[in-house]
PDB file of C-alpha atoms and ligand atoms in Angstrom:
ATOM      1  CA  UNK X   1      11.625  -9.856  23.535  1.00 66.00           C
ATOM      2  CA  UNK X   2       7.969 -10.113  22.141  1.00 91.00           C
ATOM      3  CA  UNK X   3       8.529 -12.486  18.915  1.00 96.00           C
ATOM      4  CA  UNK X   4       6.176 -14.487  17.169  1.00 97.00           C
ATOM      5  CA  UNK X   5       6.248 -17.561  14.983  1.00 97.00           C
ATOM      6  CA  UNK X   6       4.895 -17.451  11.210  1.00 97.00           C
ATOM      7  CA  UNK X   7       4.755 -20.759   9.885  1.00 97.00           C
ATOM      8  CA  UNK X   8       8.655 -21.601   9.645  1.00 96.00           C
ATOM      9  CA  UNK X   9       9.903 -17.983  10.873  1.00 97.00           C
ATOM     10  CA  UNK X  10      10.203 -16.537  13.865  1.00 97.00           C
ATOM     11  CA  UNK X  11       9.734 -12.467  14.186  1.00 98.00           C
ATOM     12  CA  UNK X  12      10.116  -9.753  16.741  1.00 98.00           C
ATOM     13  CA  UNK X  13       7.892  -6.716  17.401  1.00 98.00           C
ATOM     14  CA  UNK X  14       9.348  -4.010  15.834  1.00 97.00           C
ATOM     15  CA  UNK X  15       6.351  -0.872  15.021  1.00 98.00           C
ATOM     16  CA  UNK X  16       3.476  -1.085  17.916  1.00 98.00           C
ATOM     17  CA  UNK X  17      -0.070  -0.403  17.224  1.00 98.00           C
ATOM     18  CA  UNK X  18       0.200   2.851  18.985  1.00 98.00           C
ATOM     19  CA  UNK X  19       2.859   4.195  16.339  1.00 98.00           C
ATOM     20  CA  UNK X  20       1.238   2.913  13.599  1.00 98.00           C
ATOM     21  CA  UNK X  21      -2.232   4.567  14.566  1.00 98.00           C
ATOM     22  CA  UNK X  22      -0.560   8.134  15.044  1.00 98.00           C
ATOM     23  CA  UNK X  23       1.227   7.569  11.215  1.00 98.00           C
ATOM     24  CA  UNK X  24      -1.861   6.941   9.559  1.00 98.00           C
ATOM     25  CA  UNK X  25      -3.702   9.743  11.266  1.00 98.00           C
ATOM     26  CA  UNK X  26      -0.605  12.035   9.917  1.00 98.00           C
ATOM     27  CA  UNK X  27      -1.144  11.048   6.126  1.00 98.00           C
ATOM     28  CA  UNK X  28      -4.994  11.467   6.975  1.00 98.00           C
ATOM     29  CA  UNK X  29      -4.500  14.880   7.920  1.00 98.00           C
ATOM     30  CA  UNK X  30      -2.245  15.437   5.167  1.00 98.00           C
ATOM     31  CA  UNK X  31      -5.144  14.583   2.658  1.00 98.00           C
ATOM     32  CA  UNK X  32      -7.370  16.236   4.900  1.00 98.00           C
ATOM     33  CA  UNK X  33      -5.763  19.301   3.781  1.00 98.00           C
ATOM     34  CA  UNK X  34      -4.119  19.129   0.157  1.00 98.00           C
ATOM     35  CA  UNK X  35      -7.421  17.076  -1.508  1.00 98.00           C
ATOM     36  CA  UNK X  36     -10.470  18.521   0.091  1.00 97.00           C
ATOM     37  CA  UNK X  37     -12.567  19.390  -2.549  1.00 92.00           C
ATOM     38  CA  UNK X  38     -11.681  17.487  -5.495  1.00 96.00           C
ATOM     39  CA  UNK X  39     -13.695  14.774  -5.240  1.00 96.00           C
ATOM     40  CA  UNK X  40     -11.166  12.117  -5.625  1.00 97.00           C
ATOM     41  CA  UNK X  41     -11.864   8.346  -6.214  1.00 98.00           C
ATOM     42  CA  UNK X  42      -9.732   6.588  -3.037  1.00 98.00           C
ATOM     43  CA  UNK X  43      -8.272   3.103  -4.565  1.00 97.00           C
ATOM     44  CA  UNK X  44      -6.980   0.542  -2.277  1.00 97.00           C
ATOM     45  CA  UNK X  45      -5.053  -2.305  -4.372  1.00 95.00           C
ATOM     46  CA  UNK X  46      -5.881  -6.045  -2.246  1.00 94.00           C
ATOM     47  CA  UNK X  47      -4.957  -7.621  -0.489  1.00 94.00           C
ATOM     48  CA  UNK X  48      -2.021  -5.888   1.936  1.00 96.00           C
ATOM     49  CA  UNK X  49      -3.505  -2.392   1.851  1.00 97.00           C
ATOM     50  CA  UNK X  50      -7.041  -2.887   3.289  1.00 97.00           C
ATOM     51  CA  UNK X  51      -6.296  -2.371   7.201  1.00 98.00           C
ATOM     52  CA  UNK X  52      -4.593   0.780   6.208  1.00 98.00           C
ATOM     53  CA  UNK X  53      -7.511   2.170   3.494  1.00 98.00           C
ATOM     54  CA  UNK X  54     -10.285   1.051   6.453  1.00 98.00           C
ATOM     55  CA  UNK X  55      -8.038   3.704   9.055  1.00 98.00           C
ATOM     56  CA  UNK X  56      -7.216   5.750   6.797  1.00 98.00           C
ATOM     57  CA  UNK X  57     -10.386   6.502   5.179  1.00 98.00           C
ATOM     58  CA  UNK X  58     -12.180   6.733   9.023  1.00 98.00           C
ATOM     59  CA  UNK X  59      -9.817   9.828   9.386  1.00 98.00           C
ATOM     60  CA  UNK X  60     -10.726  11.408   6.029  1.00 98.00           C
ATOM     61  CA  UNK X  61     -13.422  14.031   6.374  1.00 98.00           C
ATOM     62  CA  UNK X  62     -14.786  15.380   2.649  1.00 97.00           C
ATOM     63  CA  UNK X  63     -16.428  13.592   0.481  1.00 96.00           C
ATOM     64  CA  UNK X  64     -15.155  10.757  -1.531  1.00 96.00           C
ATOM     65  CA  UNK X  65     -15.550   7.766  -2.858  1.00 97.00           C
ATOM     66  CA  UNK X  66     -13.715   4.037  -2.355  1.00 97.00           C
ATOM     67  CA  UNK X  67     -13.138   1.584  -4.441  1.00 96.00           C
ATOM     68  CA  UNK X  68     -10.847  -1.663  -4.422  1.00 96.00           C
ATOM     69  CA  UNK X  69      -8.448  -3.706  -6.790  1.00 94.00           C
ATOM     70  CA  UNK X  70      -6.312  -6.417  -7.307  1.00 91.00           C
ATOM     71  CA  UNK X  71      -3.285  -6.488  -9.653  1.00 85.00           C
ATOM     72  CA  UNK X  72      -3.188  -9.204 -12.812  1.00 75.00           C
ATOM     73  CA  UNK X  73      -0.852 -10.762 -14.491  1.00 69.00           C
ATOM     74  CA  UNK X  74      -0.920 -11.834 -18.126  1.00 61.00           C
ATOM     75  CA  UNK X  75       1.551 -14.416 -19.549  1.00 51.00           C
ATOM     76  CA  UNK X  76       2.614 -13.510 -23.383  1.00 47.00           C
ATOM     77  CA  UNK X  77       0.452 -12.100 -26.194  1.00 47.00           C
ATOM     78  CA  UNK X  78       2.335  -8.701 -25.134  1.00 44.00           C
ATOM     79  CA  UNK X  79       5.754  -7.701 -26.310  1.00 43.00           C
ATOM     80  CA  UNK X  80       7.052  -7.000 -22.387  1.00 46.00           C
ATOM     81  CA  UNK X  81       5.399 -10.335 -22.036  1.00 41.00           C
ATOM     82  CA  UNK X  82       4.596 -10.428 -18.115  1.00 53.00           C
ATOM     83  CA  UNK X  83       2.507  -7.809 -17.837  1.00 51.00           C
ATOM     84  CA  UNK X  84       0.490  -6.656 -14.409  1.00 72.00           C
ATOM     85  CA  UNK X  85      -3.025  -5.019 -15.412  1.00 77.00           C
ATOM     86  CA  UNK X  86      -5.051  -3.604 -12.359  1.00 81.00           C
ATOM     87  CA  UNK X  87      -8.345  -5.051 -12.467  1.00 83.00           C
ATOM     88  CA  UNK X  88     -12.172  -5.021 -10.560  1.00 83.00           C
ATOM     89  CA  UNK X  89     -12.006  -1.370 -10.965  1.00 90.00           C
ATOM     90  CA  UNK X  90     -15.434  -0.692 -11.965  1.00 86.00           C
ATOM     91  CA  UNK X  91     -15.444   2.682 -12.081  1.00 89.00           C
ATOM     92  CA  UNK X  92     -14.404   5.422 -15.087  1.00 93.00           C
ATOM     93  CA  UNK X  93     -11.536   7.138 -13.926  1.00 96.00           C
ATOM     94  CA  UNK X  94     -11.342   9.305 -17.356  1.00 97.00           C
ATOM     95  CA  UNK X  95     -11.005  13.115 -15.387  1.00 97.00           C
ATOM     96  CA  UNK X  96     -11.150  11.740 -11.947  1.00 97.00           C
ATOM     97  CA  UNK X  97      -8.788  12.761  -9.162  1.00 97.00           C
ATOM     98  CA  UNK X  98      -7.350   9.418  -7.633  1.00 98.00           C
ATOM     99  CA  UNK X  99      -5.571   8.611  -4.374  1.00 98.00           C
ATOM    100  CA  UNK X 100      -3.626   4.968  -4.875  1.00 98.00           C
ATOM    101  CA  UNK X 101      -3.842   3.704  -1.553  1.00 98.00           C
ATOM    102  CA  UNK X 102      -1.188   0.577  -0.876  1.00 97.00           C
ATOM    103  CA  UNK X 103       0.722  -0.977   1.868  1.00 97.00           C
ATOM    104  CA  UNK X 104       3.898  -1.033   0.924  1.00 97.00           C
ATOM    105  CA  UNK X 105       6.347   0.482  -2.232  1.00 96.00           C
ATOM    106  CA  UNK X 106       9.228  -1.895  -2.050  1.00 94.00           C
ATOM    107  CA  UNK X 107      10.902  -1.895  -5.262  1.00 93.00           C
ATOM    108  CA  UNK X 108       8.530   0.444  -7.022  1.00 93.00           C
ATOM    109  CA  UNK X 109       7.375  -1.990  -9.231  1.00 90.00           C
ATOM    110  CA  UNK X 110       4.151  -2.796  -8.782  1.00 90.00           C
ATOM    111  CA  UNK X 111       3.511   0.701  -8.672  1.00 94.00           C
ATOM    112  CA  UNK X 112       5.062   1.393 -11.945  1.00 93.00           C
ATOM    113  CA  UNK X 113       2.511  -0.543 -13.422  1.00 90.00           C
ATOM    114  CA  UNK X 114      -0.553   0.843 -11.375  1.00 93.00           C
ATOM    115  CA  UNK X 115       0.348   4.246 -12.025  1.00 94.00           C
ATOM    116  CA  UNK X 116       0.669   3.562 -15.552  1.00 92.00           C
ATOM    117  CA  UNK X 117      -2.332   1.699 -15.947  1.00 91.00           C
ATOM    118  CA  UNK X 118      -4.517   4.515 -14.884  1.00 94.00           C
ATOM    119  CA  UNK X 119      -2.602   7.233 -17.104  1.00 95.00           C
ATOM    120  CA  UNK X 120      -3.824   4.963 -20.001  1.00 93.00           C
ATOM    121  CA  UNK X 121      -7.376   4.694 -18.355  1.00 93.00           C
ATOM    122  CA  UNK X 122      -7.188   8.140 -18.640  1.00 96.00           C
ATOM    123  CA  UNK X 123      -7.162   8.813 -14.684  1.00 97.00           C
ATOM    124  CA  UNK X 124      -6.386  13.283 -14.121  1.00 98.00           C
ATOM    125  CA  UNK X 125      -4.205  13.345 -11.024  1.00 98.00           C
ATOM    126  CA  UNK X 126      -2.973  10.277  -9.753  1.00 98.00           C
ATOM    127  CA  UNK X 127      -1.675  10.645  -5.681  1.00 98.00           C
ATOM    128  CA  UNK X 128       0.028   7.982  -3.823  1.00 98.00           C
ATOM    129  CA  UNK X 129      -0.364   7.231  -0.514  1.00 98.00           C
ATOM    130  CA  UNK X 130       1.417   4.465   0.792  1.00 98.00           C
ATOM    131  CA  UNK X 131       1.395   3.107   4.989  1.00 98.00           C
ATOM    132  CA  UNK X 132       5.171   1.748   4.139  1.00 98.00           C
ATOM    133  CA  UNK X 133       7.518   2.571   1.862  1.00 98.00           C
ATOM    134  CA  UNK X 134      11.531   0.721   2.209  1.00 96.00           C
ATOM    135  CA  UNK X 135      13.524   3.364   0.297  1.00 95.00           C
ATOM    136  CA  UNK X 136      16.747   1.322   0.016  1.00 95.00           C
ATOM    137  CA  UNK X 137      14.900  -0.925  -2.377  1.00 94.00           C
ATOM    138  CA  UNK X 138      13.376   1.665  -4.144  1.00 94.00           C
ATOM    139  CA  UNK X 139      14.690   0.880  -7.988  1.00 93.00           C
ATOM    140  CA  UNK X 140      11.763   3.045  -9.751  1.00 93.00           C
ATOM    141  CA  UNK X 141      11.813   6.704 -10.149  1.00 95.00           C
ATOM    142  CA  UNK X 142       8.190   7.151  -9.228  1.00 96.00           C
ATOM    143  CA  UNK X 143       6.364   9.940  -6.764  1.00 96.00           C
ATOM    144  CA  UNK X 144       4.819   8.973  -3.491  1.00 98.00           C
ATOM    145  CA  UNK X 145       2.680  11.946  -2.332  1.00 98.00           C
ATOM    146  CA  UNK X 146       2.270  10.518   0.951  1.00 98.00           C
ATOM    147  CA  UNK X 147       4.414   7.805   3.243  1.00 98.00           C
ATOM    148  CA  UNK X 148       3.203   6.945   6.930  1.00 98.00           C
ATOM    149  CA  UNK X 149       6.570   5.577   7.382  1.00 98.00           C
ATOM    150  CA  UNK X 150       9.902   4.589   6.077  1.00 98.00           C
ATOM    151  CA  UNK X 151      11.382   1.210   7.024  1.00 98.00           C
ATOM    152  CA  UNK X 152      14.614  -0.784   6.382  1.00 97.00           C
ATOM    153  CA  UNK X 153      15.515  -2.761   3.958  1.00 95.00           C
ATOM    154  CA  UNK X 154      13.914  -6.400   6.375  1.00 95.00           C
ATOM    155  CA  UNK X 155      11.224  -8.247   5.639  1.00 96.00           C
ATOM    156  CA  UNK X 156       8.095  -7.374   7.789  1.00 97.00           C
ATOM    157  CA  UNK X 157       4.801  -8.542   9.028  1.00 97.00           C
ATOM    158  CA  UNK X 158       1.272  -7.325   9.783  1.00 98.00           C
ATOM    159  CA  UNK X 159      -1.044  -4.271   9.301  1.00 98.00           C
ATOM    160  CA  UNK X 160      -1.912  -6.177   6.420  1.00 97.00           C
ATOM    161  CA  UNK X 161       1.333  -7.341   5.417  1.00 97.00           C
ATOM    162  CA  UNK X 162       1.833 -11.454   4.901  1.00 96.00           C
ATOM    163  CA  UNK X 163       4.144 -13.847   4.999  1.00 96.00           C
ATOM    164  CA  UNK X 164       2.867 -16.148   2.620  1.00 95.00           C
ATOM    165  CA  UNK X 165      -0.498 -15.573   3.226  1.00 94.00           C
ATOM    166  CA  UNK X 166      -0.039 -15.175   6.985  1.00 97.00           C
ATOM    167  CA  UNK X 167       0.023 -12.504   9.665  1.00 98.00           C
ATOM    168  CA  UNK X 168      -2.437  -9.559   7.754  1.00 97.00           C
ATOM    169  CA  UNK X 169      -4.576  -9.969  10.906  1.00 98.00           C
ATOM    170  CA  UNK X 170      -1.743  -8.252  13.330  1.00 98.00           C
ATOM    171  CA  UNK X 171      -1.902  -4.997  14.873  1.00 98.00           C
ATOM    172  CA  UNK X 172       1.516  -4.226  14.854  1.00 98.00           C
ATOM    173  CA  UNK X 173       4.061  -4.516  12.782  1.00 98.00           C
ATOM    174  CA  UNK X 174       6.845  -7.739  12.786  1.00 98.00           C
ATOM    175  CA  UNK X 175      10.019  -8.325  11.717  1.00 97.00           C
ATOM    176  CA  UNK X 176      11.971 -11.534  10.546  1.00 97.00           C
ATOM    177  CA  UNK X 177      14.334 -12.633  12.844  1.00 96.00           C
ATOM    178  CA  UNK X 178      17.253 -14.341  11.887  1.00 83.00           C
ATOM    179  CA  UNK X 179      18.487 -16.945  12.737  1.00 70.00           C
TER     180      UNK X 179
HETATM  181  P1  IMP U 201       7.309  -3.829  -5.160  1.00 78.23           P
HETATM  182  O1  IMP U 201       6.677  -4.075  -6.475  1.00 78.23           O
HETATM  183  O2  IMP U 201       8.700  -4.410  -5.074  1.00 78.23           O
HETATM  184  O3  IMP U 201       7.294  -2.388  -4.710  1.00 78.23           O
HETATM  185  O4  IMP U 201       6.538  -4.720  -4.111  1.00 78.23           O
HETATM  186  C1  IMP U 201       5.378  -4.376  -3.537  1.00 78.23           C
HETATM  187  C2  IMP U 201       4.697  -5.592  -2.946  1.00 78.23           C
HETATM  188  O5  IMP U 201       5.632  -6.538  -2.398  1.00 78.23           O
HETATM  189  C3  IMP U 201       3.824  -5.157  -1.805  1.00 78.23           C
HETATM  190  O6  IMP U 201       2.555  -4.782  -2.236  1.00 78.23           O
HETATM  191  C4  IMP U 201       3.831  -6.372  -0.912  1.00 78.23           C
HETATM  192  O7  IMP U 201       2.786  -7.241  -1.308  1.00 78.23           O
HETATM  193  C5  IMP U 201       5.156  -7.058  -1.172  1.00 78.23           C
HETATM  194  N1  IMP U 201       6.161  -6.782  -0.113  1.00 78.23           N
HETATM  195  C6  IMP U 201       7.257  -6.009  -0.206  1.00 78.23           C
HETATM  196  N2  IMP U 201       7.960  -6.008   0.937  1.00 78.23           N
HETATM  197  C7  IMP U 201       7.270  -6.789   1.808  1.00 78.23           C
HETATM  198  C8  IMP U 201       7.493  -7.169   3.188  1.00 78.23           C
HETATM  199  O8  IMP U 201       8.477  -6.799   3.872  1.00 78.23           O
HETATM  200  N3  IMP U 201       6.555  -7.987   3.737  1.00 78.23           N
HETATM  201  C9  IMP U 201       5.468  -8.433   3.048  1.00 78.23           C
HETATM  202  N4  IMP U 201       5.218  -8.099   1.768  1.00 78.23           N
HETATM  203  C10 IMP U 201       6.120  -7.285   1.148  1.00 78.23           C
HETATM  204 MG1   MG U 202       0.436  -4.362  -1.818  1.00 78.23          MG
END
């Protein structure tokens, strides 16, 4: 079996390149043909998503533009107290078309939170498109426009996926073995 050790885990191949290439191309084409047109701001939230954004956006063919952010979190000074704010993102999106781009919707969560912080930065439509999505965990009632592929409920490696900071360099996708 072709397994790999992560720092203190060990994990087997489980999605190859090869797969993973032919996925993204589908959700390209999928763009490709609903967004043309609309000019839509592309945002890819760091760190897991950027292998995915960089093949996705090679197979995108209208104009657009990319942008990158990472996700915040405040302590207190809010009633919901921990509260996740997407930040570095530069541009206005008041009246812009926007494609989330991410690498995986887990629990929904994180998200939740992006999609509302762009409603309140006043974002027009807000499309997801995410490489992964594990819908046993889903616990959110959000919409995902656009899913490469669906995955049990494990805990995976690579395509820009870490274990503790680990693996994002892989070309195919791992998953924990255990033991
Ligand atoms: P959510 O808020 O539960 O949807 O979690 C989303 C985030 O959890 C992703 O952006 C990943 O950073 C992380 N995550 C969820 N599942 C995995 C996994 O199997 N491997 C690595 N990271 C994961
Ligand atoms: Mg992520």
């Amino acid at each position: 079996m072709n397994t790999i050790q992560i720092l203190d885990k060990k994990f087997a191949l489980s999605i190859p390149e090869v797969e993973i290439q032919a996925a993204v191309r589908k959700v390209a084409e999928a763009i490709n043909h609903d967004i043309a047109n609309t000019n839509p701001l592309f945002i890819c939230v760091l760190n897991g998503a950027f292998m995915f954004a960089g093949d996705l956006m090679k197979s995108i063919n209208f104009p657009c533009e990319i942008t990158f952010v990472k996700l915040s979190s405040y302590e207190g000074f809010t009633t919901t107290g921990n509260v996740k704010e997407v930040i570095g993102l530069s541009e206005s999106v008041v009246g812009r078309n926007v494609v989330v781009v991410e690498d995986i919707v887990d629990t929904g969560i994180t998200m939740e939170r992006i999609l509302s912080s762009l409603k309140t930065k006043g974002a027009n439509e807000i499309r997801v498109a995410t490489f992964l999505q594990k819908p046993d965990a889903l616990q959110r009632d959000i919409t995902i426009d656009y899913v490469a592929m669906r995955i049990p409920n494990d805990f995976i490696v690579g395509y820009g996926l870490d274990y503790d900071g680990y693996g994002r360099n892989l070309k195919d996708i791992y998953t924990v073995v255990e033991e």
